[in-house]
Amino acid sequence: DLDHFKPINDEMGHAAGDTLLCELATRLTATVRDVDTVARIGGDEFVVLLSAPESVEAIEGVVRRIISAVGRPVCIAGRDVQVTCSVGIALYPAHGSDPANLLRHADTAMYIAKASGRNGYHVHAEPTQ
């Protein structure tokens, strides 16, 4: 989820917000492997599905690269615009064996990342039984 995206739409207009979203989608796609998936699921929220990651540490490395890529300024209409992101991580199958549960747990973890100051990530902590 992008942090402080709404002010960009409010101050610069929805066309500027759309330009920012397109640039960030390109950056996200460039950050992951060809076998991984990047999807915008609504508003300023994206899902990144990593196919067979090697370890939690490898996932965290990808997330740190994502946070760095999102945080770089984007020039829109001659003005540098910058946002950050808050990332929630859910692991298959420990945190769910179906998309709905994985998304729910990632969303919960993302809100913890936001509450912890934004521009960071949180791994869902509770295994599902």
JSON list of N, CA and C in Angstrom, two decimals, residues 3 5 8 17 21 31 35 38-39 44 49 67 77-78 86-87 111 114-115 123:
[
{"chain": "A", "resi": 3, "resn": "ASP", "atom": "N", "xyz": [1.98, 4.93, 0.86]},
{"chain": "A", "resi": 3, "resn": "ASP", "atom": "CA", "xyz": [1.77, 5.86, 1.96]},
{"chain": "A", "resi": 3, "resn": "ASP", "atom": "C", "xyz": [1.60, 7.27, 1.40]},
{"chain": "A", "resi": 5, "resn": "PHE", "atom": "N", "xyz": [-0.60, 8.64, -0.63]},
{"chain": "A", "resi": 5, "resn": "PHE", "atom": "CA", "xyz": [-0.92, 8.77, -2.05]},
{"chain": "A", "resi": 5, "resn": "PHE", "atom": "C", "xyz": [-2.07, 9.77, -2.27]},
{"chain": "A", "resi": 8, "resn": "ILE", "atom": "N", "xyz": [-1.49, 13.42, -3.30]},
{"chain": "A", "resi": 8, "resn": "ILE", "atom": "CA", "xyz": [-1.05, 13.64, -4.68]},
{"chain": "A", "resi": 8, "resn": "ILE", "atom": "C", "xyz": [-2.26, 13.77, -5.59]},
{"chain": "A", "resi": 17, "resn": "GLY", "atom": "N", "xyz": [-1.90, 11.21, -10.34]},
{"chain": "A", "resi": 17, "resn": "GLY", "atom": "CA", "xyz": [-1.93, 9.98, -9.54]},
{"chain": "A", "resi": 17, "resn": "GLY", "atom": "C", "xyz": [-1.82, 8.75, -10.41]},
{"chain": "A", "resi": 21, "resn": "LEU", "atom": "N", "xyz": [1.06, 5.89, -10.37]},
{"chain": "A", "resi": 21, "resn": "LEU", "atom": "CA", "xyz": [0.76, 4.47, -10.25]},
{"chain": "A", "resi": 21, "resn": "LEU", "atom": "C", "xyz": [1.40, 3.66, -11.37]},
{"chain": "A", "resi": 31, "resn": "THR", "atom": "N", "xyz": [11.57, -4.97, -10.26]},
{"chain": "A", "resi": 31, "resn": "THR", "atom": "CA", "xyz": [12.22, -5.38, -9.01]},
{"chain": "A", "resi": 31, "resn": "THR", "atom": "C", "xyz": [12.15, -6.88, -8.78]},
{"chain": "A", "resi": 35, "resn": "VAL", "atom": "N", "xyz": [9.27, -14.82, -13.13]},
{"chain": "A", "resi": 35, "resn": "VAL", "atom": "CA", "xyz": [8.30, -15.82, -12.68]},
{"chain": "A", "resi": 35, "resn": "VAL", "atom": "C", "xyz": [7.38, -15.30, -11.58]},
{"chain": "A", "resi": 38, "resn": "VAL", "atom": "N", "xyz": [3.11, -9.20, -10.32]},
{"chain": "A", "resi": 38, "resn": "VAL", "atom": "CA", "xyz": [2.76, -7.91, -9.72]},
{"chain": "A", "resi": 38, "resn": "VAL", "atom": "C", "xyz": [1.37, -7.55, -10.22]},
{"chain": "A", "resi": 39, "resn": "ALA", "atom": "N", "xyz": [0.48, -7.20, -9.30]},
{"chain": "A", "resi": 39, "resn": "ALA", "atom": "CA", "xyz": [-0.88, -6.82, -9.68]},
{"chain": "A", "resi": 39, "resn": "ALA", "atom": "C", "xyz": [-1.35, -5.66, -8.81]},
{"chain": "A", "resi": 44, "resn": "ASP", "atom": "N", "xyz": [-4.46, 2.39, -4.36]},
{"chain": "A", "resi": 44, "resn": "ASP", "atom": "CA", "xyz": [-3.00, 2.48, -4.31]},
{"chain": "A", "resi": 44, "resn": "ASP", "atom": "C", "xyz": [-2.41, 1.22, -3.69]},
{"chain": "A", "resi": 49, "resn": "LEU", "atom": "N", "xyz": [3.34, -11.43, -5.81]},
{"chain": "A", "resi": 49, "resn": "LEU", "atom": "CA", "xyz": [3.35, -12.87, -5.53]},
{"chain": "A", "resi": 49, "resn": "LEU", "atom": "C", "xyz": [4.70, -13.41, -5.96]},
{"chain": "A", "resi": 67, "resn": "ILE", "atom": "N", "xyz": [10.70, -1.37, -1.45]},
{"chain": "A", "resi": 67, "resn": "ILE", "atom": "CA", "xyz": [10.58, -0.14, -0.67]},
{"chain": "A", "resi": 67, "resn": "ILE", "atom": "C", "xyz": [11.52, 0.94, -1.22]},
{"chain": "A", "resi": 77, "resn": "ALA", "atom": "N", "xyz": [4.81, 16.26, -14.41]},
{"chain": "A", "resi": 77, "resn": "ALA", "atom": "CA", "xyz": [4.54, 17.66, -14.79]},
{"chain": "A", "resi": 77, "resn": "ALA", "atom": "C", "xyz": [5.62, 18.61, -14.27]},
{"chain": "A", "resi": 78, "resn": "GLY", "atom": "N", "xyz": [6.88, 18.17, -14.39]},
{"chain": "A", "resi": 78, "resn": "GLY", "atom": "CA", "xyz": [7.99, 19.01, -13.97]},
{"chain": "A", "resi": 78, "resn": "GLY", "atom": "C", "xyz": [8.21, 19.09, -12.47]},
{"chain": "A", "resi": 86, "resn": "SER", "atom": "N", "xyz": [4.06, 0.77, 2.58]},
{"chain": "A", "resi": 86, "resn": "SER", "atom": "CA", "xyz": [4.00, -0.13, 3.73]},
{"chain": "A", "resi": 86, "resn": "SER", "atom": "C", "xyz": [3.63, -1.51, 3.19]},
{"chain": "A", "resi": 87, "resn": "VAL", "atom": "N", "xyz": [4.40, -2.52, 3.59]},
{"chain": "A", "resi": 87, "resn": "VAL", "atom": "CA", "xyz": [4.26, -3.85, 3.01]},
{"chain": "A", "resi": 87, "resn": "VAL", "atom": "C", "xyz": [3.90, -4.86, 4.10]},
{"chain": "A", "resi": 111, "resn": "TYR", "atom": "N", "xyz": [-1.08, -3.26, 7.75]},
{"chain": "A", "resi": 111, "resn": "TYR", "atom": "CA", "xyz": [-1.57, -2.24, 8.68]},
{"chain": "A", "resi": 111, "resn": "TYR", "atom": "C", "xyz": [-0.66, -2.13, 9.90]},
{"chain": "A", "resi": 114, "resn": "LYS", "atom": "N", "xyz": [2.12, 0.04, 8.72]},
{"chain": "A", "resi": 114, "resn": "LYS", "atom": "CA", "xyz": [1.69, 1.44, 8.71]},
{"chain": "A", "resi": 114, "resn": "LYS", "atom": "C", "xyz": [1.70, 2.02, 10.12]},
{"chain": "A", "resi": 115, "resn": "ALA", "atom": "N", "xyz": [1.17, 1.27, 11.08]},
{"chain": "A", "resi": 115, "resn": "ALA", "atom": "CA", "xyz": [1.10, 1.73, 12.47]},
{"chain": "A", "resi": 115, "resn": "ALA", "atom": "C", "xyz": [2.48, 1.88, 13.09]},
{"chain": "A", "resi": 123, "resn": "VAL", "atom": "N", "xyz": [6.04, -8.98, 8.74]},
{"chain": "A", "resi": 123, "resn": "VAL", "atom": "CA", "xyz": [5.70, -10.36, 8.39]},
{"chain": "A", "resi": 123, "resn": "VAL", "atom": "C", "xyz": [4.60, -10.83, 9.33]}
]
